[in-house]
């Protein structure tokens, strides 16, 4: 039985003061939603607000995640954040988000290095994969997404892989208001992503790893995704910045 996981990716939004306000609006209701462990909720603010958000959800079941990390543990890497720094404030880390791949040159190899170092430092990676519009229209979704999964999990042992979360995020659906269909996302996750995991490991491992859908999830369309057997929650961008919307999405995960 895979427990659904909803993560809110705040991206480059919210100052510390604004983050305090948003977490204040979310905390009590999300605590109720997550109290019996039937759904896990993760808030992913910008680095600078991580400690503030973590302090405010400390006594609750709400978890905190970073949006990125570097694969070295310390040293002369100006501007980067190391895994032991994140250990102090959060449990999760988003890795390989399409915006990082698109704007910051992240490669499959880098995603693999980051995933391995996160696991070594007891962080739960949320590994993002997904095809862009051109690849989708060219019928290359399975090829692209399968290759991304295989690359991300290179030299990762089965027990470590089982600790990971994967987010299937078609790039054309992120921030566009054009979500994938529930059935379409379910097929990519069930056939391509779990298929690649079964090839890399075994069927039991493929069935254990949680795979979220991400891309223009809103309170209006979320039920369609959560009704799908292969989809274990959502990675939510824009709607995670609106307290009422994010609460509604998390509530829908219980149904
Ligand atoms: C995301 O940032 O991972 C995302 C899915 O964004 P949005 O929900 O805004 O499409």
PDB file of C-alpha atoms and ligand atoms in Angstrom:
ATOM      1  CA  UNK A   1       0.000   0.000   0.000  1.00  0.00           C
ATOM      2  CA  UNK A   2       1.672   3.231  -1.166  1.00  0.00           C
ATOM      3  CA  UNK A   3       0.865   6.298   0.923  1.00  0.00           C
ATOM      4  CA  UNK A   4       0.094   9.300  -1.304  1.00  0.00           C
ATOM      5  CA  UNK A   5       2.467  12.211  -0.984  1.00  0.00           C
ATOM      6  CA  UNK A   6       1.613  15.800  -1.870  1.00  0.00           C
ATOM      7  CA  UNK A   7       4.514  18.224  -2.179  1.00  0.00           C
ATOM      8  CA  UNK A   8       4.145  21.955  -2.647  1.00  0.00           C
ATOM      9  CA  UNK A   9       6.957  23.444  -4.724  1.00  0.00           C
ATOM     10  CA  UNK A  10       6.952  27.145  -3.939  1.00  0.00           C
ATOM     11  CA  UNK A  11       9.697  27.736  -6.536  1.00  0.00           C
ATOM     12  CA  UNK A  12      11.283  31.218  -6.306  1.00  0.00           C
ATOM     13  CA  UNK A  13       8.339  32.706  -4.432  1.00  0.00           C
ATOM     14  CA  UNK A  14       7.880  33.959  -0.877  1.00  0.00           C
ATOM     15  CA  UNK A  15      10.200  36.005   1.286  1.00  0.00           C
ATOM     16  CA  UNK A  16      10.740  34.750   4.830  1.00  0.00           C
ATOM     17  CA  UNK A  17       7.915  36.964   6.070  1.00  0.00           C
ATOM     18  CA  UNK A  18       5.586  35.748   3.296  1.00  0.00           C
ATOM     19  CA  UNK A  19       6.563  32.143   3.939  1.00  0.00           C
ATOM     20  CA  UNK A  20       5.681  32.590   7.613  1.00  0.00           C
ATOM     21  CA  UNK A  21       2.292  33.902   6.581  1.00  0.00           C
ATOM     22  CA  UNK A  22       1.604  31.040   4.149  1.00  0.00           C
ATOM     23  CA  UNK A  23       2.671  28.321   6.552  1.00  0.00           C
ATOM     24  CA  UNK A  24       0.501  29.976   9.190  1.00  0.00           C
ATOM     25  CA  UNK A  25      -2.496  29.692   6.879  1.00  0.00           C
ATOM     26  CA  UNK A  26      -1.724  26.032   6.073  1.00  0.00           C
ATOM     27  CA  UNK A  27      -0.535  24.555   9.316  1.00  0.00           C
ATOM     28  CA  UNK A  28      -3.658  23.704  11.304  1.00  0.00           C
ATOM     29  CA  UNK A  29      -5.712  22.266   8.457  1.00  0.00           C
ATOM     30  CA  UNK A  30      -2.803  20.323   6.925  1.00  0.00           C
ATOM     31  CA  UNK A  31      -2.001  18.942  10.368  1.00  0.00           C
ATOM     32  CA  UNK A  32      -5.536  17.568  10.521  1.00  0.00           C
ATOM     33  CA  UNK A  33      -5.321  16.146   6.992  1.00  0.00           C
ATOM     34  CA  UNK A  34      -2.017  14.369   7.675  1.00  0.00           C
ATOM     35  CA  UNK A  35      -2.672  13.379  11.299  1.00  0.00           C
ATOM     36  CA  UNK A  36      -3.546   9.724  10.731  1.00  0.00           C
ATOM     37  CA  UNK A  37      -0.695   9.102   8.282  1.00  0.00           C
ATOM     38  CA  UNK A  38      -2.964   8.354   5.309  1.00  0.00           C
ATOM     39  CA  UNK A  39      -1.368  11.138   3.300  1.00  0.00           C
ATOM     40  CA  UNK A  40       2.045  12.768   3.558  1.00  0.00           C
ATOM     41  CA  UNK A  41       2.453  16.480   2.980  1.00  0.00           C
ATOM     42  CA  UNK A  42       5.708  18.258   2.169  1.00  0.00           C
ATOM     43  CA  UNK A  43       6.276  22.003   1.841  1.00  0.00           C
ATOM     44  CA  UNK A  44       9.222  23.051  -0.336  1.00  0.00           C
ATOM     45  CA  UNK A  45       9.976  26.756   0.181  1.00  0.00           C
ATOM     46  CA  UNK A  46      13.070  28.548  -1.150  1.00  0.00           C
ATOM     47  CA  UNK A  47      16.299  27.765   0.732  1.00  0.00           C
ATOM     48  CA  UNK A  48      16.215  30.993   2.685  1.00  0.00           C
ATOM     49  CA  UNK A  49      12.810  30.209   4.210  1.00  0.00           C
ATOM     50  CA  UNK A  50      13.491  26.517   4.971  1.00  0.00           C
ATOM     51  CA  UNK A  51      14.484  27.004   8.605  1.00  0.00           C
ATOM     52  CA  UNK A  52      11.549  29.308   9.288  1.00  0.00           C
ATOM     53  CA  UNK A  53       9.022  26.913   7.744  1.00  0.00           C
ATOM     54  CA  UNK A  54      10.626  23.906   9.468  1.00  0.00           C
ATOM     55  CA  UNK A  55      10.391  25.615  12.853  1.00  0.00           C
ATOM     56  CA  UNK A  56       6.712  26.355  12.315  1.00  0.00           C
ATOM     57  CA  UNK A  57       5.728  22.786  11.420  1.00  0.00           C
ATOM     58  CA  UNK A  58       8.026  21.125  13.946  1.00  0.00           C
ATOM     59  CA  UNK A  59       5.370  19.548  16.146  1.00  0.00           C
ATOM     60  CA  UNK A  60       3.135  18.551  13.214  1.00  0.00           C
ATOM     61  CA  UNK A  61       3.134  15.693  10.653  1.00  0.00           C
ATOM     62  CA  UNK A  62       3.910  18.235   7.893  1.00  0.00           C
ATOM     63  CA  UNK A  63       7.366  17.727   6.395  1.00  0.00           C
ATOM     64  CA  UNK A  64       9.701  20.173   4.692  1.00  0.00           C
ATOM     65  CA  UNK A  65      11.766  19.778   1.533  1.00  0.00           C
ATOM     66  CA  UNK A  66      14.357  21.770  -0.405  1.00  0.00           C
ATOM     67  CA  UNK A  67      14.085  22.477  -4.126  1.00  0.00           C
ATOM     68  CA  UNK A  68      17.653  21.514  -4.998  1.00  0.00           C
ATOM     69  CA  UNK A  69      21.024  20.568  -3.512  1.00  0.00           C
ATOM     70  CA  UNK A  70      24.615  20.111  -4.673  1.00  0.00           C
ATOM     71  CA  UNK A  71      26.352  16.738  -4.901  1.00  0.00           C
ATOM     72  CA  UNK A  72      29.463  17.719  -2.933  1.00  0.00           C
ATOM     73  CA  UNK A  73      29.244  17.835   0.848  1.00  0.00           C
ATOM     74  CA  UNK A  74      31.342  20.981   1.378  1.00  0.00           C
ATOM     75  CA  UNK A  75      33.956  23.189  -0.195  1.00  0.00           C
ATOM     76  CA  UNK A  76      34.548  25.968  -2.690  1.00  0.00           C
ATOM     77  CA  UNK A  77      31.231  25.889  -4.553  1.00  0.00           C
ATOM     78  CA  UNK A  78      29.978  29.432  -4.243  1.00  0.00           C
ATOM     79  CA  UNK A  79      26.223  29.691  -4.111  1.00  0.00           C
ATOM     80  CA  UNK A  80      25.557  25.978  -3.655  1.00  0.00           C
ATOM     81  CA  UNK A  81      23.880  24.171  -0.755  1.00  0.00           C
ATOM     82  CA  UNK A  82      25.268  20.887   0.591  1.00  0.00           C
ATOM     83  CA  UNK A  83      23.312  17.872   1.850  1.00  0.00           C
ATOM     84  CA  UNK A  84      24.480  18.156   5.495  1.00  0.00           C
ATOM     85  CA  UNK A  85      23.123  21.726   5.541  1.00  0.00           C
ATOM     86  CA  UNK A  86      19.724  20.463   4.445  1.00  0.00           C
ATOM     87  CA  UNK A  87      19.790  17.642   6.982  1.00  0.00           C
ATOM     88  CA  UNK A  88      19.487  20.198   9.725  1.00  0.00           C
ATOM     89  CA  UNK A  89      16.214  21.621   8.434  1.00  0.00           C
ATOM     90  CA  UNK A  90      14.400  19.221   6.128  1.00  0.00           C
ATOM     91  CA  UNK A  91      13.710  15.613   5.149  1.00  0.00           C
ATOM     92  CA  UNK A  92      13.009  15.874   1.401  1.00  0.00           C
ATOM     93  CA  UNK A  93      14.682  17.404  -1.619  1.00  0.00           C
ATOM     94  CA  UNK A  94      13.362  17.936  -5.143  1.00  0.00           C
ATOM     95  CA  UNK A  95      15.944  16.851  -7.706  1.00  0.00           C
ATOM     96  CA  UNK A  96      16.034  17.449 -11.456  1.00  0.00           C
ATOM     97  CA  UNK A  97      12.980  19.679 -11.730  1.00  0.00           C
ATOM     98  CA  UNK A  98      12.454  20.579 -15.380  1.00  0.00           C
ATOM     99  CA  UNK A  99      13.108  24.261 -14.624  1.00  0.00           C
ATOM    100  CA  UNK A 100      16.539  23.306 -13.322  1.00  0.00           C
ATOM    101  CA  UNK A 101      17.147  21.155 -16.381  1.00  0.00           C
ATOM    102  CA  UNK A 102      15.945  23.925 -18.696  1.00  0.00           C
ATOM    103  CA  UNK A 103      17.452  27.068 -17.135  1.00  0.00           C
ATOM    104  CA  UNK A 104      20.430  25.766 -15.162  1.00  0.00           C
ATOM    105  CA  UNK A 105      21.760  23.054 -17.423  1.00  0.00           C
ATOM    106  CA  UNK A 106      21.043  20.102 -15.156  1.00  0.00           C
ATOM    107  CA  UNK A 107      21.776  16.806 -16.827  1.00  0.00           C
ATOM    108  CA  UNK A 108      20.680  13.240 -16.172  1.00  0.00           C
ATOM    109  CA  UNK A 109      24.162  12.574 -14.818  1.00  0.00           C
ATOM    110  CA  UNK A 110      23.874  15.465 -12.352  1.00  0.00           C
ATOM    111  CA  UNK A 111      20.439  14.272 -11.297  1.00  0.00           C
ATOM    112  CA  UNK A 112      21.931  10.861 -10.534  1.00  0.00           C
ATOM    113  CA  UNK A 113      24.787  12.389  -8.497  1.00  0.00           C
ATOM    114  CA  UNK A 114      22.351  14.524  -6.530  1.00  0.00           C
ATOM    115  CA  UNK A 115      20.022  11.597  -5.907  1.00  0.00           C
ATOM    116  CA  UNK A 116      22.883   9.458  -4.615  1.00  0.00           C
ATOM    117  CA  UNK A 117      24.222  12.142  -2.296  1.00  0.00           C
ATOM    118  CA  UNK A 118      20.733  12.928  -0.974  1.00  0.00           C
ATOM    119  CA  UNK A 119      20.192   9.260  -0.117  1.00  0.00           C
ATOM    120  CA  UNK A 120      23.603   9.072   1.545  1.00  0.00           C
ATOM    121  CA  UNK A 121      22.552  11.955   3.782  1.00  0.00           C
ATOM    122  CA  UNK A 122      19.167  10.543   4.718  1.00  0.00           C
ATOM    123  CA  UNK A 123      17.188  12.951   2.588  1.00  0.00           C
ATOM    124  CA  UNK A 124      14.269  11.615   0.562  1.00  0.00           C
ATOM    125  CA  UNK A 125      14.745  12.611  -3.088  1.00  0.00           C
ATOM    126  CA  UNK A 126      11.758  13.627  -5.177  1.00  0.00           C
ATOM    127  CA  UNK A 127      13.233  12.877  -8.592  1.00  0.00           C
ATOM    128  CA  UNK A 128      11.520  14.745 -11.427  1.00  0.00           C
ATOM    129  CA  UNK A 129      11.194  13.314 -14.922  1.00  0.00           C
ATOM    130  CA  UNK A 130       9.089  14.279 -17.909  1.00  0.00           C
ATOM    131  CA  UNK A 131       9.095  14.891 -21.626  1.00  0.00           C
ATOM    132  CA  UNK A 132       8.816  18.294 -23.288  1.00  0.00           C
ATOM    133  CA  UNK A 133       6.160  19.279 -25.816  1.00  0.00           C
ATOM    134  CA  UNK A 134       8.250  18.492 -28.864  1.00  0.00           C
ATOM    135  CA  UNK A 135       9.155  15.055 -27.521  1.00  0.00           C
ATOM    136  CA  UNK A 136       5.538  14.425 -26.611  1.00  0.00           C
ATOM    137  CA  UNK A 137       4.313  15.389 -30.063  1.00  0.00           C
ATOM    138  CA  UNK A 138       6.982  13.237 -31.670  1.00  0.00           C
ATOM    139  CA  UNK A 139       5.740  10.216 -29.732  1.00  0.00           C
ATOM    140  CA  UNK A 140       8.972   9.992 -27.719  1.00  0.00           C
ATOM    141  CA  UNK A 141       7.500  10.138 -24.217  1.00  0.00           C
ATOM    142  CA  UNK A 142       8.270   6.553 -23.243  1.00  0.00           C
ATOM    143  CA  UNK A 143      11.785   6.719 -24.643  1.00  0.00           C
ATOM    144  CA  UNK A 144      12.639  10.032 -22.919  1.00  0.00           C
ATOM    145  CA  UNK A 145      11.021   9.316 -19.565  1.00  0.00           C
ATOM    146  CA  UNK A 146      12.342   5.757 -19.439  1.00  0.00           C
ATOM    147  CA  UNK A 147      15.878   7.009 -20.132  1.00  0.00           C
ATOM    148  CA  UNK A 148      15.564   9.701 -17.441  1.00  0.00           C
ATOM    149  CA  UNK A 149      14.499   7.114 -14.857  1.00  0.00           C
ATOM    150  CA  UNK A 150      17.295   4.709 -15.801  1.00  0.00           C
ATOM    151  CA  UNK A 151      19.872   7.512 -15.632  1.00  0.00           C
ATOM    152  CA  UNK A 152      18.613   8.889 -12.315  1.00  0.00           C
ATOM    153  CA  UNK A 153      18.810   5.468 -10.654  1.00  0.00           C
ATOM    154  CA  UNK A 154      22.201   4.409 -12.006  1.00  0.00           C
ATOM    155  CA  UNK A 155      24.236   2.708  -9.275  1.00  0.00           C
ATOM    156  CA  UNK A 156      21.522   3.167  -6.704  1.00  0.00           C
ATOM    157  CA  UNK A 157      20.875   0.025  -4.678  1.00  0.00           C
ATOM    158  CA  UNK A 158      17.382  -1.400  -4.483  1.00  0.00           C
ATOM    159  CA  UNK A 159      16.771  -0.520  -0.825  1.00  0.00           C
ATOM    160  CA  UNK A 160      17.837   3.072  -1.466  1.00  0.00           C
ATOM    161  CA  UNK A 161      15.681   3.279  -4.584  1.00  0.00           C
ATOM    162  CA  UNK A 162      12.685   2.231  -2.525  1.00  0.00           C
ATOM    163  CA  UNK A 163      13.156   5.331  -0.358  1.00  0.00           C
ATOM    164  CA  UNK A 164      12.827   7.656  -3.341  1.00  0.00           C
ATOM    165  CA  UNK A 165       9.781   9.428  -4.697  1.00  0.00           C
ATOM    166  CA  UNK A 166       9.496  10.096  -8.436  1.00  0.00           C
ATOM    167  CA  UNK A 167       7.488  12.985  -9.872  1.00  0.00           C
ATOM    168  CA  UNK A 168       6.246  12.517 -13.423  1.00  0.00           C
ATOM    169  CA  UNK A 169       5.961  16.061 -14.715  1.00  0.00           C
ATOM    170  CA  UNK A 170       5.370  16.513 -18.441  1.00  0.00           C
ATOM    171  CA  UNK A 171       7.187  19.776 -19.126  1.00  0.00           C
ATOM    172  CA  UNK A 172       4.359  21.023 -21.345  1.00  0.00           C
ATOM    173  CA  UNK A 173       1.980  20.773 -18.377  1.00  0.00           C
ATOM    174  CA  UNK A 174       4.069  22.710 -15.851  1.00  0.00           C
ATOM    175  CA  UNK A 175       2.716  26.174 -15.157  1.00  0.00           C
ATOM    176  CA  UNK A 176       0.719  26.186 -18.386  1.00  0.00           C
ATOM    177  CA  UNK A 177      -2.752  25.390 -17.116  1.00  0.00           C
ATOM    178  CA  UNK A 178      -2.779  22.437 -19.537  1.00  0.00           C
ATOM    179  CA  UNK A 179      -2.625  19.391 -17.313  1.00  0.00           C
ATOM    180  CA  UNK A 180      -2.151  15.904 -18.692  1.00  0.00           C
ATOM    181  CA  UNK A 181      -5.191  13.657 -18.591  1.00  0.00           C
ATOM    182  CA  UNK A 182      -5.445  11.357 -15.607  1.00  0.00           C
ATOM    183  CA  UNK A 183      -5.450   8.304 -17.856  1.00  0.00           C
ATOM    184  CA  UNK A 184      -2.459   9.572 -19.867  1.00  0.00           C
ATOM    185  CA  UNK A 185      -0.354  10.250 -16.768  1.00  0.00           C
ATOM    186  CA  UNK A 186      -1.426   6.921 -15.292  1.00  0.00           C
ATOM    187  CA  UNK A 187      -0.221   5.104 -18.406  1.00  0.00           C
ATOM    188  CA  UNK A 188       3.192   6.796 -18.440  1.00  0.00           C
ATOM    189  CA  UNK A 189       3.680   6.100 -14.737  1.00  0.00           C
ATOM    190  CA  UNK A 190       2.410   2.524 -14.845  1.00  0.00           C
ATOM    191  CA  UNK A 191       4.019   1.392 -18.078  1.00  0.00           C
ATOM    192  CA  UNK A 192       7.090   3.555 -18.587  1.00  0.00           C
ATOM    193  CA  UNK A 193       8.222   4.558 -15.103  1.00  0.00           C
ATOM    194  CA  UNK A 194       7.305   1.400 -13.212  1.00  0.00           C
ATOM    195  CA  UNK A 195       8.428  -0.593 -16.255  1.00  0.00           C
ATOM    196  CA  UNK A 196      11.897   0.993 -16.103  1.00  0.00           C
ATOM    197  CA  UNK A 197      12.046   0.409 -12.335  1.00  0.00           C
ATOM    198  CA  UNK A 198      11.078  -3.241 -12.798  1.00  0.00           C
ATOM    199  CA  UNK A 199      13.878  -3.636 -15.374  1.00  0.00           C
ATOM    200  CA  UNK A 200      16.396  -1.940 -13.096  1.00  0.00           C
ATOM    201  CA  UNK A 201      15.318  -3.729  -9.921  1.00  0.00           C
ATOM    202  CA  UNK A 202      12.286  -6.007  -9.766  1.00  0.00           C
ATOM    203  CA  UNK A 203       8.500  -5.794  -9.927  1.00  0.00           C
ATOM    204  CA  UNK A 204       8.112  -5.503  -6.145  1.00  0.00           C
ATOM    205  CA  UNK A 205      10.416  -2.476  -6.099  1.00  0.00           C
ATOM    206  CA  UNK A 206       8.562  -0.929  -9.038  1.00  0.00           C
ATOM    207  CA  UNK A 207       5.344  -1.331  -7.076  1.00  0.00           C
ATOM    208  CA  UNK A 208       6.859   0.106  -3.872  1.00  0.00           C
ATOM    209  CA  UNK A 209       8.251   3.403  -5.157  1.00  0.00           C
ATOM    210  CA  UNK A 210       5.799   6.252  -5.017  1.00  0.00           C
ATOM    211  CA  UNK A 211       5.247   8.194  -8.217  1.00  0.00           C
ATOM    212  CA  UNK A 212       3.500  11.558  -8.169  1.00  0.00           C
ATOM    213  CA  UNK A 213       1.968  13.453 -11.047  1.00  0.00           C
ATOM    214  CA  UNK A 214       2.884  17.140 -11.474  1.00  0.00           C
ATOM    215  CA  UNK A 215       1.759  19.765 -13.974  1.00  0.00           C
ATOM    216  CA  UNK A 216      -1.032  22.311 -13.502  1.00  0.00           C
ATOM    217  CA  UNK A 217      -2.702  20.395 -10.679  1.00  0.00           C
ATOM    218  CA  UNK A 218      -5.577  22.385  -9.167  1.00  0.00           C
ATOM    219  CA  UNK A 219      -8.449  21.624  -6.776  1.00  0.00           C
ATOM    220  CA  UNK A 220     -10.651  21.308  -9.882  1.00  0.00           C
ATOM    221  CA  UNK A 221      -8.682  18.592 -11.683  1.00  0.00           C
ATOM    222  CA  UNK A 222      -6.980  16.813  -8.805  1.00  0.00           C
ATOM    223  CA  UNK A 223      -9.663  14.133  -8.290  1.00  0.00           C
ATOM    224  CA  UNK A 224      -8.995  12.834 -11.796  1.00  0.00           C
ATOM    225  CA  UNK A 225      -5.351  12.180 -10.912  1.00  0.00           C
ATOM    226  CA  UNK A 226      -5.933  10.717  -7.483  1.00  0.00           C
ATOM    227  CA  UNK A 227      -8.497   8.291  -8.921  1.00  0.00           C
ATOM    228  CA  UNK A 228      -5.737   6.637 -10.980  1.00  0.00           C
ATOM    229  CA  UNK A 229      -4.209   3.482  -9.526  1.00  0.00           C
ATOM    230  CA  UNK A 230      -0.610   4.290 -10.513  1.00  0.00           C
ATOM    231  CA  UNK A 231      -0.558   7.896  -9.251  1.00  0.00           C
ATOM    232  CA  UNK A 232       0.580   8.364  -5.653  1.00  0.00           C
ATOM    233  CA  UNK A 233      -0.066  12.042  -5.051  1.00  0.00           C
ATOM    234  CA  UNK A 234       1.082  15.250  -6.683  1.00  0.00           C
ATOM    235  CA  UNK A 235       3.908  17.719  -6.991  1.00  0.00           C
ATOM    236  CA  UNK A 236       2.122  21.058  -7.009  1.00  0.00           C
ATOM    237  CA  UNK A 237       3.610  24.371  -8.140  1.00  0.00           C
ATOM    238  CA  UNK A 238       1.317  27.371  -8.632  1.00  0.00           C
ATOM    239  CA  UNK A 239      -1.577  26.026  -6.569  1.00  0.00           C
ATOM    240  CA  UNK A 240       0.721  25.397  -3.589  1.00  0.00           C
ATOM    241  CA  UNK A 241       1.082  29.170  -3.147  1.00  0.00           C
ATOM    242  CA  UNK A 242      -2.621  29.573  -2.438  1.00  0.00           C
ATOM    243  CA  UNK A 243      -3.501  28.200   0.994  1.00  0.00           C
ATOM    244  CA  UNK A 244      -7.107  27.279   0.165  1.00  0.00           C
ATOM    245  CA  UNK A 245      -6.102  25.513  -3.059  1.00  0.00           C
ATOM    246  CA  UNK A 246      -3.263  23.545  -1.517  1.00  0.00           C
ATOM    247  CA  UNK A 247      -5.449  22.483   1.403  1.00  0.00           C
ATOM    248  CA  UNK A 248      -8.161  21.338  -1.009  1.00  0.00           C
ATOM    249  CA  UNK A 249      -5.621  19.307  -3.011  1.00  0.00           C
ATOM    250  CA  UNK A 250      -4.297  17.648   0.141  1.00  0.00           C
ATOM    251  CA  UNK A 251      -7.815  16.894   1.334  1.00  0.00           C
ATOM    252  CA  UNK A 252      -8.602  15.291  -2.039  1.00  0.00           C
ATOM    253  CA  UNK A 253      -5.688  12.887  -1.561  1.00  0.00           C
ATOM    254  CA  UNK A 254      -7.537  11.257   1.336  1.00  0.00           C
ATOM    255  CA  UNK A 255     -10.541  10.338  -0.766  1.00  0.00           C
TER     256      UNK A 255
HETATM  257  C1  LIG B   1       5.985  22.185 -10.546  1.00  0.00           C
HETATM  258  O1  LIG B   1       6.574  23.216 -10.326  1.00  0.00           O
HETATM  259  O2  LIG B   1       6.537  21.111 -10.277  1.00  0.00           O
HETATM  260  C2  LIG B   1       4.637  22.246 -11.099  1.00  0.00           C
HETATM  261  C3  LIG B   1       4.037  21.129 -11.381  1.00  0.00           C
HETATM  262  O3  LIG B   1       4.110  23.483 -11.315  1.00  0.00           O
HETATM  263  P1  LIG B   1       2.557  23.815 -11.643  1.00  0.00           P
HETATM  264  O4  LIG B   1       1.734  23.023 -10.639  1.00  0.00           O
HETATM  265  O5  LIG B   1       2.429  25.268 -11.448  1.00  0.00           O
HETATM  266  O6  LIG B   1       2.293  23.350 -13.021  1.00  0.00           O
END
